[in-house]
């Protein structure tokens, strides 16, 4: 078995490397322990300053409500709206609530006066969500009238925790870095030190050589997935809702795709620098267009079309279905097929593009 | 005042490297070099030559002792020294993505001169590669690169010049030209310290120091040193019972083989055959097309025209089948440096489909023959060059191929190790393995059963060493080679 | 001077010869700008909605029509029961369901949303939009005013972030690799032994990358202004001055990496995984710093791009004067001085 020897060689080389084993061990752990805290687009701790020209009981109550709220940090009162805007410019506050003079009197007279909420909208999400929270608080303070009876049932993620959303995404990112970048560097490395020439004069078949390069990274991939799942459970108490085997299946399909992509890139590159830049370019595009951070359905049509040829999109869709929504094989059937299709194409391409004889 | 004074210099490499205890690279070295002297630093691999050069160039600090170059202390007066010395390191490498001319211009400006000013001092060698001045250095052949590196090192005129094995991989004719250039520099009063594995080059030095295991064993005129340590430098030739009529079976048959890169014919219609068990020397100047020809025979490259059969397989159509029956050792050392000796052997044996029990048994034999038993589990990266080459050869023939191709296997290896290497070759040939070898050592050429000499992509001479000497009326192979190579009109591949 | 020039020319040739790298270096900002500008949005759009109703009376169908007419929601199915709708969501055929109770018409109540909350932010926005669409027309108590970015374009937020990331990547990663490559290939030995001062070698290496970074900066700013319509509200002069400072910082960081790394692979991994990841994650470019746990907020305080991105957002988008970003500039300057000193002290002009 030629391939056994080649695989053994890859493992030995990974083990001998001063940096790689540590990277493989530490990287997923760090990512899983730190990133869920970071990758958090919840809008919280929005700083509000109030320009209270009314100085009534009602305006006092609004300030009090803001102080009480979890979302807001009350940064103080400002004498004028102009001074408050200056505060925004200095980044000491994010939103200004300006209560006009005689607000509470006008309200009592039924004149429907309006407060002014001016938000720093450089970050659009934060600006809009923050100001709509604030207007809710103001609204409920202003009118004792109860809002219409609408109940909302949030499925799969009752507490609207962002971590549940992000952990499958992190799994994808870690797999991508481990199984994509490392093989890309591997072949270029052999090219640069000339050992590939020695291999090329041996009777090793192309597929054997390529497969031997891929297998170690798949095994590393399996290990990484396990680490991620265990950590998600141990640190955050988040467990996979669907069958865990499906997570492994999807992870393997993704690992196969990225490792073939890595080899493909390295077959066409002459230096490590080239390989890593090209790889990085592809990965960023695949990632951003996959719906990992933002919903794909919000995209304009032209970019939504690209998701059909983006394996990362299928993966993210499928893994969220399994991990968060508790889907079974049937519900992710077409994603699995699509991923498998991409794998076959990429793998064959990687094998064909590796040239033993020119 | 002497140009270089070295007083009791020691240097050891501590925890770095793979050996557990620190290795002592230099141990109490003392010598001095007079102004305008051509001083040779010779010794086997790992003797500490490169460490010595680096210390003198202020790249390393000695652990003990002191040294001065041109009257400046190497520890404290770094700047002054760096302004006055020229240095060509052993693994000198050019900027691959710059053209020949750009490389030269860059190094010229680096040393505060210009290509026009320095042109005369490098003319003899540069004229050979000048027509490729627009080509990227990365696209040159190995020997060509070395020539360009020589030009880069010699383009300025420092007061002291350090050259660490400058002619490794360079053909004999160019080596002579290089040393003629050095002689010119010497006349201008430049002090030169040079290390070399070639004996003819050693003889051209004024004095040589023989360094072994970090200690100076002797400093004297070259002849005296060479005769005093004759067992190391001038081992007795190998007696080789030449088979009168080798078996009739042709292992390599090549007819009208051509490889063209665009309009340039690197290999231009060559025809020859090699018999089973023969040692076939494939000689030629740098850029004559040897490596390209060898790449076609080993199935790394497709020929543009002509036919070739190796071990009975067509090189054009059956190149993958063919690879099962050959061994190959490339110019550049290409075993895995991060694997151990045993791991490398079993990897390549496994690739050729040998069975586990056979591998184990045979590995013992091979390690024993190489006296490598205690280095079985050492990383290849930690071995000296000569050992690596012997190991690479043993790996190349481990699966008992029918032909083994060796591309400059002994480049930069000291004479004693080279002799051991040839003993291994004879061993292999006696077992019926055909050996196809390129070399720039003309003494090695004499060891071959038959040789061919390539000039400008064509085979200009073919026969046994004696036949060639007779037909070209030259006293030895060196002269035969020079005679033929001087007729070359082009100089690159 | 002559030596210096020839050094710079040599280094520029290395960069220019490598077409593929050049292509990526200039293609990357363009593609990123387009993606962030157009493709990556958090807008509520095309939400696949299931309507669950037992009887389609007048008021209900009116509400459904309002929902269907809005650009936010696509009604993809009607279901008879909430359970059926939930199954549709589970199978990824829909994102949310609107359940009208039987007595919806009479009481104007009994409305339930069933939402796929795997993306919590979007789920909240969907319900907010749906409530507004169905029950809109309530008295507005507040007048909302979005400062600086009235159309809420995400590009306004991302352009400074992309600048912060790319400039760091190009300067730090590319410089460190180019220095380490010379070490690996052995050319560094010759350079060190030559009469050229080590400081000059480093400066000469940095100059072409500085030029490249400025070129990319101009490219990004032009794209931002002309294609994405992001205002460059602040003074262009100050934008370049602060960016210049930041580039210098990135170059020092690159030098520091090259001091530590012994091989190209290590330099690459160091800059890609140890440098790039924290930058993307902790600089506030994608994820707001104030939502992080306090410990991570402290960590992010030492991530240089945080200050650069912050300063650029203020200068470019909010159009404040340099006086309002003095704090960020001071921090950047301090970090640059520190990194440069450490890098130069660590730079070894011998081997070992």
PDB file of N, CA, C and O in Angstrom, chain C residues 271-320:
ATOM      1  N   UNK C 271       1.155  36.184  10.558  1.00  0.00           N
ATOM      2  CA  UNK C 271       0.381  37.363  10.181  1.00  0.00           C
ATOM      3  C   UNK C 271      -1.065  37.009   9.861  1.00  0.00           C
ATOM      4  O   UNK C 271      -1.954  37.797  10.128  1.00  0.00           O
ATOM      5  N   UNK C 272      -1.286  35.810   9.313  1.00  0.00           N
ATOM      6  CA  UNK C 272      -2.661  35.478   8.941  1.00  0.00           C
ATOM      7  C   UNK C 272      -3.507  35.132  10.162  1.00  0.00           C
ATOM      8  O   UNK C 272      -4.604  35.636  10.325  1.00  0.00           O
ATOM      9  N   UNK C 273      -2.963  34.292  11.037  1.00  0.00           N
ATOM     10  CA  UNK C 273      -3.804  33.784  12.114  1.00  0.00           C
ATOM     11  C   UNK C 273      -3.678  34.596  13.389  1.00  0.00           C
ATOM     12  O   UNK C 273      -4.645  34.774  14.101  1.00  0.00           O
ATOM     13  N   UNK C 274      -2.489  35.048  13.677  1.00  0.00           N
ATOM     14  CA  UNK C 274      -2.311  35.747  14.941  1.00  0.00           C
ATOM     15  C   UNK C 274      -2.594  37.236  14.785  1.00  0.00           C
ATOM     16  O   UNK C 274      -2.989  37.910  15.720  1.00  0.00           O
ATOM     17  N   UNK C 275      -2.383  37.738  13.564  1.00  0.00           N
ATOM     18  CA  UNK C 275      -2.576  39.164  13.354  1.00  0.00           C
ATOM     19  C   UNK C 275      -3.943  39.457  12.755  1.00  0.00           C
ATOM     20  O   UNK C 275      -4.720  40.239  13.272  1.00  0.00           O
ATOM     21  N   UNK C 276      -4.229  38.770  11.656  1.00  0.00           N
ATOM     22  CA  UNK C 276      -5.424  39.119  10.895  1.00  0.00           C
ATOM     23  C   UNK C 276      -6.708  38.798  11.649  1.00  0.00           C
ATOM     24  O   UNK C 276      -7.632  39.597  11.689  1.00  0.00           O
ATOM     25  N   UNK C 277      -6.733  37.597  12.267  1.00  0.00           N
ATOM     26  CA  UNK C 277      -7.955  37.195  12.957  1.00  0.00           C
ATOM     27  C   UNK C 277      -8.362  38.189  14.043  1.00  0.00           C
ATOM     28  O   UNK C 277      -9.498  38.660  14.049  1.00  0.00           O
ATOM     29  N   UNK C 278      -7.449  38.527  14.962  1.00  0.00           N
ATOM     30  CA  UNK C 278      -7.854  39.498  15.989  1.00  0.00           C
ATOM     31  C   UNK C 278      -8.271  40.834  15.393  1.00  0.00           C
ATOM     32  O   UNK C 278      -9.186  41.473  15.908  1.00  0.00           O
ATOM     33  N   UNK C 279      -7.606  41.210  14.307  1.00  0.00           N
ATOM     34  CA  UNK C 279      -7.952  42.498  13.713  1.00  0.00           C
ATOM     35  C   UNK C 279      -9.396  42.467  13.240  1.00  0.00           C
ATOM     36  O   UNK C 279     -10.188  43.348  13.525  1.00  0.00           O
ATOM     37  N   UNK C 280      -9.719  41.407  12.504  1.00  0.00           N
ATOM     38  CA  UNK C 280     -11.065  41.333  11.958  1.00  0.00           C
ATOM     39  C   UNK C 280     -12.091  41.243  13.087  1.00  0.00           C
ATOM     40  O   UNK C 280     -13.138  41.864  13.052  1.00  0.00           O
ATOM     41  N   UNK C 281     -11.735  40.467  14.115  1.00  0.00           N
ATOM     42  CA  UNK C 281     -12.718  40.186  15.143  1.00  0.00           C
ATOM     43  C   UNK C 281     -12.799  41.273  16.216  1.00  0.00           C
ATOM     44  O   UNK C 281     -13.878  41.595  16.688  1.00  0.00           O
ATOM     45  N   UNK C 282     -11.657  41.796  16.619  1.00  0.00           N
ATOM     46  CA  UNK C 282     -11.641  42.640  17.815  1.00  0.00           C
ATOM     47  C   UNK C 282     -11.523  44.129  17.537  1.00  0.00           C
ATOM     48  O   UNK C 282     -11.500  44.927  18.454  1.00  0.00           O
ATOM     49  N   UNK C 283     -11.427  44.498  16.269  1.00  0.00           N
ATOM     50  CA  UNK C 283     -11.215  45.919  16.013  1.00  0.00           C
ATOM     51  C   UNK C 283     -12.523  46.665  15.898  1.00  0.00           C
ATOM     52  O   UNK C 283     -12.549  47.857  15.676  1.00  0.00           O
ATOM     53  N   UNK C 284     -13.621  45.954  16.013  1.00  0.00           N
ATOM     54  CA  UNK C 284     -14.907  46.620  15.868  1.00  0.00           C
ATOM     55  C   UNK C 284     -15.304  46.816  14.424  1.00  0.00           C
ATOM     56  O   UNK C 284     -16.218  47.566  14.127  1.00  0.00           O
ATOM     57  N   UNK C 285     -14.589  46.143  13.508  1.00  0.00           N
ATOM     58  CA  UNK C 285     -14.951  46.345  12.108  1.00  0.00           C
ATOM     59  C   UNK C 285     -16.244  45.626  11.754  1.00  0.00           C
ATOM     60  O   UNK C 285     -17.054  46.132  11.011  1.00  0.00           O
ATOM     61  N   UNK C 286     -16.438  44.430  12.279  1.00  0.00           N
ATOM     62  CA  UNK C 286     -17.671  43.697  12.007  1.00  0.00           C
ATOM     63  C   UNK C 286     -18.596  43.677  13.218  1.00  0.00           C
ATOM     64  O   UNK C 286     -19.802  43.760  13.088  1.00  0.00           O
ATOM     65  N   UNK C 287     -17.980  43.541  14.377  1.00  0.00           N
ATOM     66  CA  UNK C 287     -18.773  43.343  15.584  1.00  0.00           C
ATOM     67  C   UNK C 287     -18.514  44.478  16.566  1.00  0.00           C
ATOM     68  O   UNK C 287     -17.373  44.765  16.880  1.00  0.00           O
ATOM     69  N   UNK C 288     -19.568  45.106  17.039  1.00  0.00           N
ATOM     70  CA  UNK C 288     -19.388  46.272  17.902  1.00  0.00           C
ATOM     71  C   UNK C 288     -18.670  45.923  19.199  1.00  0.00           C
ATOM     72  O   UNK C 288     -18.983  44.919  19.842  1.00  0.00           O
ATOM     73  N   UNK C 289     -17.701  46.749  19.535  1.00  0.00           N
ATOM     74  CA  UNK C 289     -16.872  46.468  20.702  1.00  0.00           C
ATOM     75  C   UNK C 289     -17.693  46.530  21.983  1.00  0.00           C
ATOM     76  O   UNK C 289     -17.481  45.744  22.903  1.00  0.00           O
ATOM     77  N   UNK C 290     -18.681  47.447  22.027  1.00  0.00           N
ATOM     78  CA  UNK C 290     -19.381  47.624  23.299  1.00  0.00           C
ATOM     79  C   UNK C 290     -20.290  46.447  23.644  1.00  0.00           C
ATOM     80  O   UNK C 290     -20.745  46.334  24.772  1.00  0.00           O
ATOM     81  N   UNK C 291     -20.521  45.519  22.669  1.00  0.00           N
ATOM     82  CA  UNK C 291     -21.318  44.336  23.009  1.00  0.00           C
ATOM     83  C   UNK C 291     -20.471  43.206  23.558  1.00  0.00           C
ATOM     84  O   UNK C 291     -20.992  42.170  23.929  1.00  0.00           O
ATOM     85  N   UNK C 292     -19.155  43.395  23.555  1.00  0.00           N
ATOM     86  CA  UNK C 292     -18.285  42.303  24.010  1.00  0.00           C
ATOM     87  C   UNK C 292     -18.188  42.309  25.532  1.00  0.00           C
ATOM     88  O   UNK C 292     -18.418  43.327  26.161  1.00  0.00           O
ATOM     89  N   UNK C 293     -17.803  41.154  26.099  1.00  0.00           N
ATOM     90  CA  UNK C 293     -17.528  41.129  27.528  1.00  0.00           C
ATOM     91  C   UNK C 293     -16.366  42.074  27.846  1.00  0.00           C
ATOM     92  O   UNK C 293     -15.527  42.334  26.984  1.00  0.00           O
ATOM     93  N   UNK C 294     -16.341  42.529  29.080  1.00  0.00           N
ATOM     94  CA  UNK C 294     -15.369  43.554  29.451  1.00  0.00           C
ATOM     95  C   UNK C 294     -13.930  43.124  29.174  1.00  0.00           C
ATOM     96  O   UNK C 294     -13.115  43.901  28.685  1.00  0.00           O
ATOM     97  N   UNK C 295     -13.633  41.854  29.460  1.00  0.00           N
ATOM     98  CA  UNK C 295     -12.262  41.379  29.274  1.00  0.00           C
ATOM     99  C   UNK C 295     -11.834  41.576  27.828  1.00  0.00           C
ATOM    100  O   UNK C 295     -10.742  42.063  27.534  1.00  0.00           O
ATOM    101  N   UNK C 296     -12.725  41.208  26.918  1.00  0.00           N
ATOM    102  CA  UNK C 296     -12.372  41.334  25.512  1.00  0.00           C
ATOM    103  C   UNK C 296     -12.292  42.799  25.100  1.00  0.00           C
ATOM    104  O   UNK C 296     -11.520  43.158  24.218  1.00  0.00           O
ATOM    105  N   UNK C 297     -13.062  43.637  25.754  1.00  0.00           N
ATOM    106  CA  UNK C 297     -12.948  45.060  25.449  1.00  0.00           C
ATOM    107  C   UNK C 297     -11.562  45.569  25.808  1.00  0.00           C
ATOM    108  O   UNK C 297     -10.987  46.388  25.101  1.00  0.00           O
ATOM    109  N   UNK C 298     -11.027  45.063  26.919  1.00  0.00           N
ATOM    110  CA  UNK C 298      -9.657  45.432  27.276  1.00  0.00           C
ATOM    111  C   UNK C 298      -8.678  44.952  26.216  1.00  0.00           C
ATOM    112  O   UNK C 298      -7.780  45.666  25.805  1.00  0.00           O
ATOM    113  N   UNK C 299      -8.892  43.686  25.790  1.00  0.00           N
ATOM    114  CA  UNK C 299      -7.971  43.148  24.780  1.00  0.00           C
ATOM    115  C   UNK C 299      -8.031  44.016  23.526  1.00  0.00           C
ATOM    116  O   UNK C 299      -7.015  44.347  22.939  1.00  0.00           O
ATOM    117  N   UNK C 300      -9.231  44.398  23.165  1.00  0.00           N
ATOM    118  CA  UNK C 300      -9.353  45.161  21.935  1.00  0.00           C
ATOM    119  C   UNK C 300      -8.687  46.530  22.057  1.00  0.00           C
ATOM    120  O   UNK C 300      -8.391  47.166  21.056  1.00  0.00           O
ATOM    121  N   UNK C 301      -8.430  46.938  23.272  1.00  0.00           N
ATOM    122  CA  UNK C 301      -7.781  48.236  23.447  1.00  0.00           C
ATOM    123  C   UNK C 301      -6.360  48.244  22.903  1.00  0.00           C
ATOM    124  O   UNK C 301      -5.811  49.293  22.595  1.00  0.00           O
ATOM    125  N   UNK C 302      -5.743  47.073  22.757  1.00  0.00           N
ATOM    126  CA  UNK C 302      -4.377  47.059  22.223  1.00  0.00           C
ATOM    127  C   UNK C 302      -4.351  46.689  20.742  1.00  0.00           C
ATOM    128  O   UNK C 302      -3.289  46.495  20.175  1.00  0.00           O
ATOM    129  N   UNK C 303      -5.519  46.567  20.128  1.00  0.00           N
ATOM    130  CA  UNK C 303      -5.549  46.241  18.701  1.00  0.00           C
ATOM    131  C   UNK C 303      -5.528  47.556  17.914  1.00  0.00           C
ATOM    132  O   UNK C 303      -6.500  48.303  17.935  1.00  0.00           O
ATOM    133  N   UNK C 304      -4.424  47.847  17.242  1.00  0.00           N
ATOM    134  CA  UNK C 304      -4.269  49.162  16.620  1.00  0.00           C
ATOM    135  C   UNK C 304      -5.397  49.551  15.652  1.00  0.00           C
ATOM    136  O   UNK C 304      -5.840  50.702  15.690  1.00  0.00           O
ATOM    137  N   UNK C 305      -5.883  48.625  14.792  1.00  0.00           N
ATOM    138  CA  UNK C 305      -6.887  49.077  13.822  1.00  0.00           C
ATOM    139  C   UNK C 305      -8.139  49.640  14.482  1.00  0.00           C
ATOM    140  O   UNK C 305      -8.852  50.430  13.879  1.00  0.00           O
ATOM    141  N   UNK C 306      -8.387  49.236  15.712  1.00  0.00           N
ATOM    142  CA  UNK C 306      -9.556  49.767  16.400  1.00  0.00           C
ATOM    143  C   UNK C 306      -9.541  51.286  16.374  1.00  0.00           C
ATOM    144  O   UNK C 306     -10.535  51.929  16.080  1.00  0.00           O
ATOM    145  N   UNK C 307      -8.376  51.854  16.683  1.00  0.00           N
ATOM    146  CA  UNK C 307      -8.295  53.308  16.760  1.00  0.00           C
ATOM    147  C   UNK C 307      -8.331  53.931  15.372  1.00  0.00           C
ATOM    148  O   UNK C 307      -8.905  54.985  15.163  1.00  0.00           O
ATOM    149  N   UNK C 308      -7.707  53.227  14.431  1.00  0.00           N
ATOM    150  CA  UNK C 308      -7.693  53.759  13.075  1.00  0.00           C
ATOM    151  C   UNK C 308      -9.109  53.780  12.507  1.00  0.00           C
ATOM    152  O   UNK C 308      -9.562  54.780  11.958  1.00  0.00           O
ATOM    153  N   UNK C 309      -9.813  52.660  12.667  1.00  0.00           N
ATOM    154  CA  UNK C 309     -11.161  52.571  12.113  1.00  0.00           C
ATOM    155  C   UNK C 309     -12.061  53.618  12.766  1.00  0.00           C
ATOM    156  O   UNK C 309     -12.827  54.323  12.106  1.00  0.00           O
ATOM    157  N   UNK C 310     -11.912  53.740  14.072  1.00  0.00           N
ATOM    158  CA  UNK C 310     -12.691  54.727  14.811  1.00  0.00           C
ATOM    159  C   UNK C 310     -12.422  56.140  14.270  1.00  0.00           C
ATOM    160  O   UNK C 310     -13.338  56.899  13.963  1.00  0.00           O
ATOM    161  N   UNK C 311     -11.136  56.440  14.108  1.00  0.00           N
ATOM    162  CA  UNK C 311     -10.753  57.767  13.634  1.00  0.00           C
ATOM    163  C   UNK C 311     -11.271  57.996  12.225  1.00  0.00           C
ATOM    164  O   UNK C 311     -11.777  59.075  11.898  1.00  0.00           O
ATOM    165  N   UNK C 312     -11.183  56.975  11.369  1.00  0.00           N
ATOM    166  CA  UNK C 312     -11.629  57.133   9.992  1.00  0.00           C
ATOM    167  C   UNK C 312     -13.141  57.312   9.914  1.00  0.00           C
ATOM    168  O   UNK C 312     -13.637  58.083   9.104  1.00  0.00           O
ATOM    169  N   UNK C 313     -13.875  56.588  10.763  1.00  0.00           N
ATOM    170  CA  UNK C 313     -15.324  56.753  10.751  1.00  0.00           C
ATOM    171  C   UNK C 313     -15.683  58.186  11.077  1.00  0.00           C
ATOM    172  O   UNK C 313     -16.563  58.791  10.479  1.00  0.00           O
ATOM    173  N   UNK C 314     -14.961  58.717  12.046  1.00  0.00           N
ATOM    174  CA  UNK C 314     -15.272  60.091  12.443  1.00  0.00           C
ATOM    175  C   UNK C 314     -14.856  61.076  11.363  1.00  0.00           C
ATOM    176  O   UNK C 314     -15.614  61.975  11.002  1.00  0.00           O
ATOM    177  N   UNK C 315     -13.647  60.904  10.862  1.00  0.00           N
ATOM    178  CA  UNK C 315     -13.128  61.862   9.885  1.00  0.00           C
ATOM    179  C   UNK C 315     -13.903  61.796   8.581  1.00  0.00           C
ATOM    180  O   UNK C 315     -14.289  62.809   8.010  1.00  0.00           O
ATOM    181  N   UNK C 316     -14.120  60.572   8.091  1.00  0.00           N
ATOM    182  CA  UNK C 316     -14.698  60.425   6.768  1.00  0.00           C
ATOM    183  C   UNK C 316     -16.205  60.605   6.774  1.00  0.00           C
ATOM    184  O   UNK C 316     -16.764  61.335   5.969  1.00  0.00           O
ATOM    185  N   UNK C 317     -16.872  59.908   7.669  1.00  0.00           N
ATOM    186  CA  UNK C 317     -18.321  59.869   7.603  1.00  0.00           C
ATOM    187  C   UNK C 317     -18.943  61.013   8.386  1.00  0.00           C
ATOM    188  O   UNK C 317     -19.839  61.702   7.914  1.00  0.00           O
ATOM    189  N   UNK C 318     -18.441  61.212   9.624  1.00  0.00           N
ATOM    190  CA  UNK C 318     -19.065  62.243  10.440  1.00  0.00           C
ATOM    191  C   UNK C 318     -18.514  63.613  10.116  1.00  0.00           C
ATOM    192  O   UNK C 318     -19.140  64.632  10.422  1.00  0.00           O
ATOM    193  N   UNK C 319     -17.347  63.644   9.509  1.00  0.00           N
ATOM    194  CA  UNK C 319     -16.796  64.918   9.069  1.00  0.00           C
ATOM    195  C   UNK C 319     -16.379  65.840  10.196  1.00  0.00           C
ATOM    196  O   UNK C 319     -16.441  67.049  10.062  1.00  0.00           O
ATOM    197  N   UNK C 320     -15.923  65.251  11.289  1.00  0.00           N
ATOM    198  CA  UNK C 320     -15.458  66.101  12.369  1.00  0.00           C
ATOM    199  C   UNK C 320     -14.050  66.595  12.055  1.00  0.00           C
ATOM    200  O   UNK C 320     -13.391  66.083  11.144  1.00  0.00           O
TER     201      UNK C 320
END
